[in-house]
Amino acid sequence: MTGALAETLPAAGALDVDAIRRQFPILHTTMHDRPLVYLDSAASTQKPRAVLDALLQVYERDYANIHRGVYDLSQRASALHDAARRKVQRFIGARDWREIVFVRNATEAINLVAYSFLRPKLGPGDEILVTEMEHHANIVPWQLVAGETGAKVVAAPITDAGELDLVALRERIGPRTRLLGVTWVSNVLGTVNPVEEITALARRAGVPVLVDAAQAIQHRPVDVSALGADFLVFSGHKMYGPSGVGVLWGRAELLEAMPPWQGGGDMIEEVSFAGTTFNDIPFRFEAGTPDIAGVIALGAAVDWIEGLGMALIDAHETALMAYAERAIRQVPALRLISEPKERSGALSFVMDGCHPQDIGTLLDLDGIAIRTGHHCAMPLHARLGLPASARASIGVYNTTDDIDALVASLRRVADMFG
Ligand code: PLP
């Protein structure tokens, strides 16, 4: 790291970030003839060689449909798929591999819970509690089932610093609250919510909790047995794995009591025209051929993350985020849109006189990829009184050089519009 402020960066443990970067071919490409500076990992992370190799290897050597064939190749693919489930189980500290349901992404996992777990319990006047900082994925599925049942979605407010107002949240939990859906880390504000405290609050009121870990799983250790939640969801593509595969974790006793939400092959026990009986969990929720290679490659992503060590990833990223926050504050006319006590992964801002879209376009010309817009959090932007914002977000492969490039480019934008 050679950044101007690098000497102020706390020691980043034993992570060799240059060696990590060498494992990501795409980080050595260019955009507009400039070296790519990738600062959009909250949208999706890039993939290390180990994950790319795992994908290729499945298709070249181990591929067949799973859980169906008696022949060796199918059994091998099945064993690799099963092994990936156990890797995910271990990674998040689940008691039982049957609590890991493979889906397409975090969004699908929330829809599954909305339709299979919650909808049968909802009636007119019931409430689903979320927060103002949720991604649309943790709002719209609840609105859909609320619309069908006469229930309503209510939102707990955030403070001006961009933190959850815990007092207000506690007050919003009432006798009609049927579920609390809360994000662990905000994809816009970067705020880390005290999820253990929140789940404890809800549990005292007998309210089940779904934790959206889409922005947590790649940044911090996750242990569902300590969390106190009932469901937890995340996407493979935000944790160095492939797109098209995500995870729903649910308490076994809850999943066991839930009806299927999609029908087809694999989710059945016996089918006849007189009626169908359903498979055990998790297969009951995995109708049809899954993303076999994707699941196996997600297992490779878990191995890769564990190989680095989540504690070291967390230490590196926390230090880099602090560095970024200090550096970016020095850009004229730029304002951070949140000031959380604990921040992870993302940092969003606006600039006087310059639309976020223009910031993104100008940075792109410098080879810098950031996200601009509402980041699938329109209610949050409405609360902040902003039509849009610009967001820089990091992964384990980012360095102070990336932040310095971002800040230099932002300064040029500020000069242009200042
Ligand atoms: N929840 C949060 C906090 C997110 O940031 C995202 C994606 O950005 C999602 C849910 C949805 O993830 P996906 O699009 O992979 O389903």
Coordinates of C-alpha atoms and ligand atoms in Angstrom, one line a residue:
M1 CA 0.0 0.0 0.0
T2 CA 1.5 3.3 -1.1
G3 CA -1.4 5.7 -0.4
A4 CA -0.6 9.2 0.9
L5 CA -2.4 8.4 4.1
A6 CA -1.2 4.8 4.3
E7 CA 0.9 5.4 7.3
T8 CA -2.3 6.2 9.2
L9 CA -3.8 2.8 8.4
P10 CA -3.6 0.4 11.3
A11 CA -1.8 -2.8 10.8
A12 CA -4.1 -5.1 8.8
G13 CA -3.1 -8.3 10.5
A14 CA -1.6 -11.0 8.4
L15 CA -3.6 -10.5 5.2
D16 CA -1.4 -10.2 2.2
V17 CA -3.8 -8.1 0.1
D18 CA -1.5 -8.0 -2.9
A19 CA -1.4 -11.8 -3.0
I20 CA -5.2 -11.8 -2.6
R21 CA -5.5 -9.4 -5.6
R22 CA -3.5 -11.7 -7.7
Q23 CA -6.2 -14.3 -7.3
F24 CA -8.8 -12.0 -9.0
P25 CA -8.1 -11.9 -12.8
I26 CA -10.7 -9.1 -13.3
L27 CA -8.9 -6.8 -11.0
H28 CA -6.0 -6.7 -13.5
T29 CA -8.1 -5.5 -16.4
T30 CA -8.8 -2.0 -17.5
M31 CA -11.8 0.2 -18.0
H32 CA -11.5 3.1 -20.4
D33 CA -7.8 2.3 -20.7
R34 CA -7.3 2.9 -16.9
P35 CA -6.6 0.1 -14.4
L36 CA -9.9 -1.0 -12.9
V37 CA -10.6 0.3 -9.4
Y38 CA -13.5 -1.8 -8.3
L39 CA -15.5 -0.2 -5.5
D40 CA -18.9 -1.8 -6.0
S41 CA -18.6 -5.0 -4.0
A42 CA -21.9 -4.3 -2.1
A43 CA -23.6 -4.8 -5.5
S44 CA -21.6 -7.9 -6.2
T45 CA -18.1 -9.1 -5.4
Q46 CA -15.5 -10.2 -7.9
K47 CA -14.6 -13.9 -8.0
P48 CA -11.2 -15.4 -7.0
R49 CA -9.5 -18.0 -9.1
A50 CA -10.5 -20.7 -6.6
V51 CA -14.2 -20.1 -7.3
L52 CA -13.6 -19.8 -11.1
D53 CA -11.7 -23.1 -11.1
A54 CA -14.4 -24.8 -9.0
L55 CA -17.0 -23.8 -11.6
L56 CA -14.9 -24.9 -14.5
Q57 CA -13.9 -28.2 -12.8
V58 CA -17.5 -29.2 -12.1
Y59 CA -18.5 -28.7 -15.7
E60 CA -15.3 -30.3 -17.0
R61 CA -15.1 -33.3 -14.7
D62 CA -17.9 -33.7 -12.2
Y63 CA -21.1 -32.6 -13.8
A64 CA -24.4 -34.6 -13.9
N65 CA -27.8 -34.0 -12.4
I66 CA -27.8 -34.7 -8.7
H67 CA -29.8 -36.9 -6.3
R68 CA -31.1 -38.9 -9.3
G69 CA -28.5 -41.0 -11.1
V70 CA -27.2 -44.3 -9.8
Y71 CA -24.1 -43.9 -11.9
D72 CA -20.9 -42.7 -10.5
L73 CA -20.8 -39.2 -12.1
S74 CA -24.2 -38.3 -10.7
Q75 CA -23.2 -39.6 -7.3
R76 CA -20.0 -37.5 -7.4
A77 CA -21.9 -34.4 -8.3
S78 CA -24.4 -35.1 -5.6
A79 CA -21.7 -35.6 -3.0
L80 CA -20.1 -32.3 -4.0
H81 CA -23.4 -30.5 -3.8
D82 CA -24.1 -32.1 -0.3
A83 CA -20.6 -31.1 0.8
A84 CA -21.3 -27.5 -0.1
R85 CA -24.3 -27.5 2.1
R86 CA -22.3 -28.7 5.0
K87 CA -19.7 -26.0 4.3
V88 CA -22.3 -23.4 4.5
Q89 CA -23.8 -24.9 7.6
R90 CA -20.4 -24.8 9.3
F91 CA -19.6 -21.3 8.0
I92 CA -22.7 -19.8 9.7
G93 CA -22.7 -22.0 12.7
A94 CA -26.0 -23.8 12.0
R95 CA -26.9 -26.8 14.2
D96 CA -28.2 -28.9 11.3
W97 CA -27.4 -29.2 7.6
R98 CA -31.2 -29.5 7.0
E99 CA -31.5 -25.8 8.0
I100 CA -29.6 -24.7 4.9
V101 CA -32.0 -24.2 1.9
F102 CA -30.4 -23.3 -1.4
V103 CA -32.3 -20.7 -3.4
R104 CA -31.3 -18.2 -6.1
N105 CA -30.4 -15.2 -3.9
A106 CA -31.3 -13.3 -0.8
T107 CA -34.4 -11.9 -2.5
E108 CA -35.8 -15.4 -3.2
A109 CA -35.0 -16.5 0.3
I110 CA -37.1 -13.6 1.7
N111 CA -39.9 -14.4 -0.7
L112 CA -39.9 -18.0 0.4
V113 CA -40.3 -17.0 4.0
A114 CA -43.0 -14.4 3.1
Y115 CA -45.1 -16.9 1.2
S116 CA -44.5 -20.2 3.1
F117 CA -43.9 -19.1 6.7
L118 CA -45.7 -15.8 7.0
R119 CA -48.6 -15.6 4.6
P120 CA -50.7 -18.4 6.3
K121 CA -50.4 -16.6 9.6
L122 CA -51.5 -13.2 8.3
G123 CA -54.9 -11.6 8.6
P124 CA -56.4 -8.1 8.3
G125 CA -54.7 -5.6 10.7
D126 CA -51.6 -7.7 11.3
E127 CA -48.3 -6.0 10.9
I128 CA -44.9 -6.9 9.4
L129 CA -42.2 -4.7 10.9
V130 CA -39.2 -3.6 8.9
T131 CA -36.9 -0.6 9.1
E132 CA -36.5 2.5 7.0
M133 CA -33.1 1.3 5.9
E134 CA -34.1 -1.9 4.2
H135 CA -33.3 -3.0 0.7
H136 CA -36.4 -3.4 -1.5
A137 CA -35.8 -7.2 -1.1
N138 CA -36.8 -6.9 2.6
I139 CA -39.8 -4.7 1.9
V140 CA -41.6 -5.7 -1.3
P141 CA -42.1 -9.5 -0.6
W142 CA -43.8 -8.5 2.7
Q143 CA -46.0 -5.9 0.9
L144 CA -47.1 -8.6 -1.5
V145 CA -48.3 -11.0 1.2
A146 CA -49.7 -8.1 3.2
G147 CA -51.7 -7.0 0.1
E148 CA -53.2 -10.5 -0.2
T149 CA -54.2 -10.7 3.4
G150 CA -55.1 -7.3 4.6
A151 CA -52.0 -7.0 6.7
K152 CA -49.7 -4.0 6.5
V153 CA -46.0 -3.3 6.4
V154 CA -44.7 -0.8 9.0
A155 CA -41.2 0.7 9.2
A156 CA -39.2 1.5 12.3
P157 CA -37.4 4.9 11.9
I158 CA -33.7 5.7 11.6
T159 CA -31.9 8.6 13.3
D160 CA -30.3 11.4 11.3
A161 CA -27.0 9.7 11.8
G162 CA -28.3 6.7 9.9
E163 CA -28.7 4.4 12.8
L164 CA -31.7 2.4 13.8
D165 CA -33.8 4.1 16.5
L166 CA -33.9 1.3 18.9
V167 CA -36.4 3.0 21.3
A168 CA -38.8 3.5 18.4
L169 CA -38.3 0.0 17.2
R170 CA -39.2 -1.4 20.6
E171 CA -42.3 0.8 20.6
R172 CA -43.3 -0.5 17.1
I173 CA -43.3 -4.1 18.2
G174 CA -46.9 -4.7 19.2
P175 CA -49.5 -7.4 19.6
R176 CA -50.2 -7.4 15.9
T177 CA -46.6 -7.7 14.8
R178 CA -46.2 -11.0 13.0
L179 CA -42.6 -10.7 11.9
L180 CA -39.6 -8.4 12.1
G181 CA -37.4 -8.2 9.1
V182 CA -34.1 -6.3 9.7
T183 CA -30.9 -5.9 7.8
W184 CA -27.7 -6.6 9.6
V185 CA -25.7 -4.1 7.6
S186 CA -27.3 -1.4 5.5
N187 CA -26.2 -1.5 1.8
V188 CA -26.5 2.3 1.6
L189 CA -25.6 3.7 5.0
G190 CA -23.0 1.1 5.9
T191 CA -24.6 1.0 9.3
V192 CA -24.1 -2.2 11.3
N193 CA -27.2 -2.9 13.3
P194 CA -27.0 -4.5 16.8
V195 CA -28.8 -7.6 15.5
E196 CA -28.4 -9.6 18.7
E197 CA -30.0 -6.9 20.7
I198 CA -32.8 -6.5 18.2
T199 CA -33.5 -10.2 18.0
A200 CA -33.6 -10.4 21.8
L201 CA -36.2 -7.5 21.8
A202 CA -38.4 -9.3 19.3
R203 CA -38.1 -12.7 21.0
R204 CA -39.2 -11.2 24.3
A205 CA -42.4 -10.1 22.4
G206 CA -42.7 -13.5 20.8
V207 CA -42.1 -12.0 17.3
P208 CA -40.1 -14.1 14.8
V209 CA -37.1 -12.3 13.2
L210 CA -35.6 -12.5 9.7
V211 CA -32.1 -11.1 9.5
D212 CA -31.0 -9.9 6.0
A213 CA -27.3 -10.8 6.0
A214 CA -26.7 -9.9 2.4
Q215 CA -24.2 -7.2 3.4
A216 CA -22.9 -8.9 6.5
I217 CA -21.9 -12.4 5.4
Q218 CA -18.8 -11.3 3.4
H219 CA -17.6 -8.9 6.1
R220 CA -18.0 -10.4 9.5
P221 CA -18.2 -13.7 11.3
V222 CA -21.8 -15.0 11.3
D223 CA -23.0 -17.5 13.9
V224 CA -26.7 -18.2 13.7
S225 CA -26.7 -20.2 16.9
A226 CA -25.7 -17.0 18.8
L227 CA -27.8 -14.6 16.9
G228 CA -31.2 -15.5 18.2
A229 CA -32.9 -15.0 14.8
D230 CA -35.3 -17.4 13.2
F231 CA -34.3 -16.9 9.6
L232 CA -31.2 -15.5 7.9
V233 CA -30.7 -14.9 4.2
F234 CA -27.8 -14.1 2.0
S235 CA -26.5 -14.2 -1.6
G236 CA -23.5 -16.1 -2.9
H237 CA -22.5 -13.4 -5.4
K238 CA -21.8 -10.9 -2.7
M239 CA -19.4 -13.3 -0.9
Y240 CA -17.0 -14.1 -3.8
G241 CA -19.3 -16.9 -5.0
P242 CA -21.2 -17.1 -8.3
S243 CA -24.5 -15.4 -9.0
G244 CA -27.6 -17.5 -9.1
V245 CA -27.2 -19.1 -5.7
G246 CA -28.2 -17.9 -2.3
V247 CA -29.1 -19.3 1.1
L248 CA -32.0 -19.3 3.4
W249 CA -31.1 -20.5 6.9
G250 CA -34.1 -21.2 9.1
R251 CA -34.6 -22.9 12.5
A252 CA -35.3 -26.6 11.7
E253 CA -38.6 -26.6 13.7
L254 CA -39.9 -23.6 11.7
L255 CA -38.9 -25.0 8.3
E256 CA -40.4 -28.4 9.2
A257 CA -43.8 -26.8 9.9
M258 CA -43.7 -24.7 6.6
P259 CA -45.6 -25.8 3.5
P260 CA -43.8 -26.0 0.2
W261 CA -43.9 -22.8 -1.9
Q262 CA -43.0 -24.2 -5.3
G263 CA -43.9 -27.6 -6.6
G264 CA -42.0 -30.0 -8.9
G265 CA -39.2 -32.6 -8.9
D266 CA -37.0 -33.2 -5.8
M267 CA -39.4 -31.5 -3.3
I268 CA -41.8 -34.5 -3.3
E269 CA -41.9 -37.8 -1.4
E270 CA -44.6 -39.5 -3.5
V271 CA -46.7 -38.2 -6.3
S272 CA -50.0 -39.6 -7.6
F273 CA -53.1 -38.0 -9.2
A274 CA -54.8 -38.7 -5.9
G275 CA -52.3 -36.4 -4.1
T276 CA -48.7 -35.7 -3.3
T277 CA -46.7 -36.0 -0.2
F278 CA -43.6 -33.8 0.3
N279 CA -40.0 -34.3 0.9
D280 CA -38.2 -33.5 4.2
I281 CA -36.4 -30.2 4.7
P282 CA -34.5 -28.7 3.1
F283 CA -35.4 -30.5 -0.2
R284 CA -39.1 -29.6 0.3
F285 CA -38.1 -26.0 -0.6
E286 CA -35.8 -26.9 -3.5
A287 CA -38.1 -27.7 -6.4
G288 CA -36.4 -28.6 -9.7
T289 CA -32.8 -28.9 -10.7
P290 CA -30.8 -26.5 -8.7
D291 CA -27.8 -24.4 -9.8
I292 CA -25.5 -27.5 -9.2
A293 CA -22.2 -25.9 -10.2
G294 CA -23.2 -22.6 -8.5
V295 CA -23.8 -24.3 -5.2
I296 CA -20.5 -26.2 -5.4
A297 CA -18.7 -23.0 -6.3
L298 CA -20.3 -21.3 -3.4
G299 CA -18.8 -24.0 -1.2
A300 CA -15.4 -23.1 -2.8
A301 CA -16.1 -19.5 -1.9
V302 CA -16.7 -20.5 1.7
D303 CA -13.4 -22.5 1.7
W304 CA -11.6 -19.4 0.2
I305 CA -13.0 -17.0 2.8
E306 CA -12.2 -19.5 5.7
G307 CA -8.7 -19.8 4.2
L308 CA -8.1 -16.1 4.7
G309 CA -9.9 -16.0 8.0
M310 CA -13.0 -13.9 8.7
A311 CA -11.4 -12.1 11.6
L312 CA -8.6 -10.9 9.4
I313 CA -11.0 -9.9 6.6
D314 CA -13.0 -7.9 9.1
A315 CA -9.8 -6.2 10.5
H316 CA -8.5 -5.3 7.1
E317 CA -11.9 -3.9 5.9
T318 CA -12.6 -2.0 9.1
A319 CA -9.2 -0.3 8.9
L320 CA -9.7 0.4 5.2
M321 CA -13.2 1.8 5.8
A322 CA -11.9 4.1 8.5
Y323 CA -9.2 5.3 6.1
A324 CA -11.7 5.9 3.3
E325 CA -14.0 7.8 5.6
R326 CA -11.2 10.1 6.7
A327 CA -9.9 10.6 3.2
I328 CA -13.3 11.2 1.5
R329 CA -14.3 13.8 4.1
Q330 CA -11.5 16.0 2.7
V331 CA -13.1 16.3 -0.7
P332 CA -14.7 19.7 -1.1
A333 CA -18.5 19.9 -1.4
L334 CA -18.9 16.2 -0.6
R335 CA -21.2 15.1 2.2
L336 CA -21.4 11.6 3.7
I337 CA -25.1 10.6 4.1
S338 CA -24.6 8.6 7.3
E339 CA -22.4 8.8 10.4
P340 CA -23.0 5.4 12.1
K341 CA -21.0 4.4 15.1
E342 CA -20.1 1.2 13.4
R343 CA -19.7 1.0 9.7
S344 CA -19.1 -1.9 7.4
G345 CA -18.5 -2.2 3.7
A346 CA -20.2 0.8 2.2
L347 CA -19.9 4.6 2.3
S348 CA -22.5 6.8 0.5
F349 CA -22.3 10.4 -0.3
V350 CA -23.6 13.3 -2.3
M351 CA -21.8 16.4 -3.7
D352 CA -23.2 19.9 -4.0
G353 CA -24.1 20.8 -7.5
C354 CA -23.4 17.4 -9.0
H355 CA -25.9 14.6 -9.5
P356 CA -24.7 11.2 -8.3
Q357 CA -25.2 9.9 -11.8
D358 CA -22.7 12.4 -13.1
I359 CA -20.2 11.5 -10.4
G360 CA -20.5 7.8 -11.4
T361 CA -20.1 8.6 -15.1
L362 CA -17.0 10.8 -14.5
L363 CA -15.4 8.3 -12.2
D364 CA -16.0 5.6 -14.7
L365 CA -13.8 7.5 -17.2
D366 CA -11.0 7.2 -14.6
G367 CA -11.6 3.4 -14.4
I368 CA -13.4 3.6 -11.0
A369 CA -16.5 1.6 -10.6
I370 CA -18.9 2.9 -7.9
R371 CA -22.7 2.7 -7.7
T372 CA -25.1 5.6 -8.1
G373 CA -28.8 5.8 -7.8
H374 CA -31.2 4.6 -5.0
H375 CA -29.4 1.3 -4.5
C376 CA -32.7 -0.5 -4.2
A377 CA -33.6 1.6 -1.1
M378 CA -36.1 4.2 -2.3
P379 CA -37.8 4.5 1.1
L380 CA -34.5 5.2 2.7
H381 CA -33.6 7.9 0.2
A382 CA -37.1 9.4 0.7
R383 CA -36.4 9.5 4.4
L384 CA -33.1 11.2 3.7
G385 CA -34.7 13.7 1.3
L386 CA -32.4 12.6 -1.5
P387 CA -33.4 11.3 -5.0
A388 CA -30.1 9.4 -5.2
S389 CA -26.7 9.0 -3.8
A390 CA -23.2 7.7 -4.8
R391 CA -21.8 4.7 -3.0
A392 CA -18.3 3.3 -2.8
S393 CA -18.1 -0.2 -1.3
I394 CA -15.2 -2.5 -0.6
G395 CA -14.2 -6.1 -0.6
V396 CA -11.2 -7.8 0.9
Y397 CA -9.2 -7.1 -2.3
N398 CA -9.4 -3.3 -1.9
T399 CA -6.4 -1.2 -0.8
T400 CA -5.6 2.3 0.2
D401 CA -4.5 2.8 -3.4
D402 CA -8.1 2.2 -4.5
I403 CA -9.3 4.8 -2.0
D404 CA -6.6 7.3 -3.0
A405 CA -7.7 6.9 -6.7
L406 CA -11.3 7.4 -5.7
V407 CA -10.5 10.5 -3.7
A408 CA -8.3 12.0 -6.4
S409 CA -11.1 11.4 -9.0
L410 CA -13.7 12.9 -6.7
R411 CA -11.6 16.0 -6.2
R412 CA -11.4 16.4 -10.0
V413 CA -15.2 16.1 -10.1
A414 CA -15.6 18.7 -7.3
D415 CA -13.2 21.1 -9.2
M416 CA -15.4 20.7 -12.3
F417 CA -18.6 21.5 -10.5
G418 CA -17.3 23.7 -7.7
Ligands
PLP1 N1 -30.5 -7.1 1.0 C1 -29.5 -6.3 1.0 C2 -29.1 -5.5 2.2 C3 -28.8 -6.1 -0.2 O1 -27.8 -5.2 -0.3 C4 -29.2 -6.8 -1.3 C5 -28.5 -6.5 -2.6 O2 -27.9 -5.5 -2.9 C6 -30.2 -7.7 -1.2 C7 -30.9 -7.9 0.0 C8 -30.7 -8.5 -2.4 O3 -29.7 -9.3 -2.9 P1 -29.9 -10.1 -4.2 O4 -30.2 -9.2 -5.3 O5 -28.7 -10.9 -4.4 O6 -31.1 -11.0 -3.9

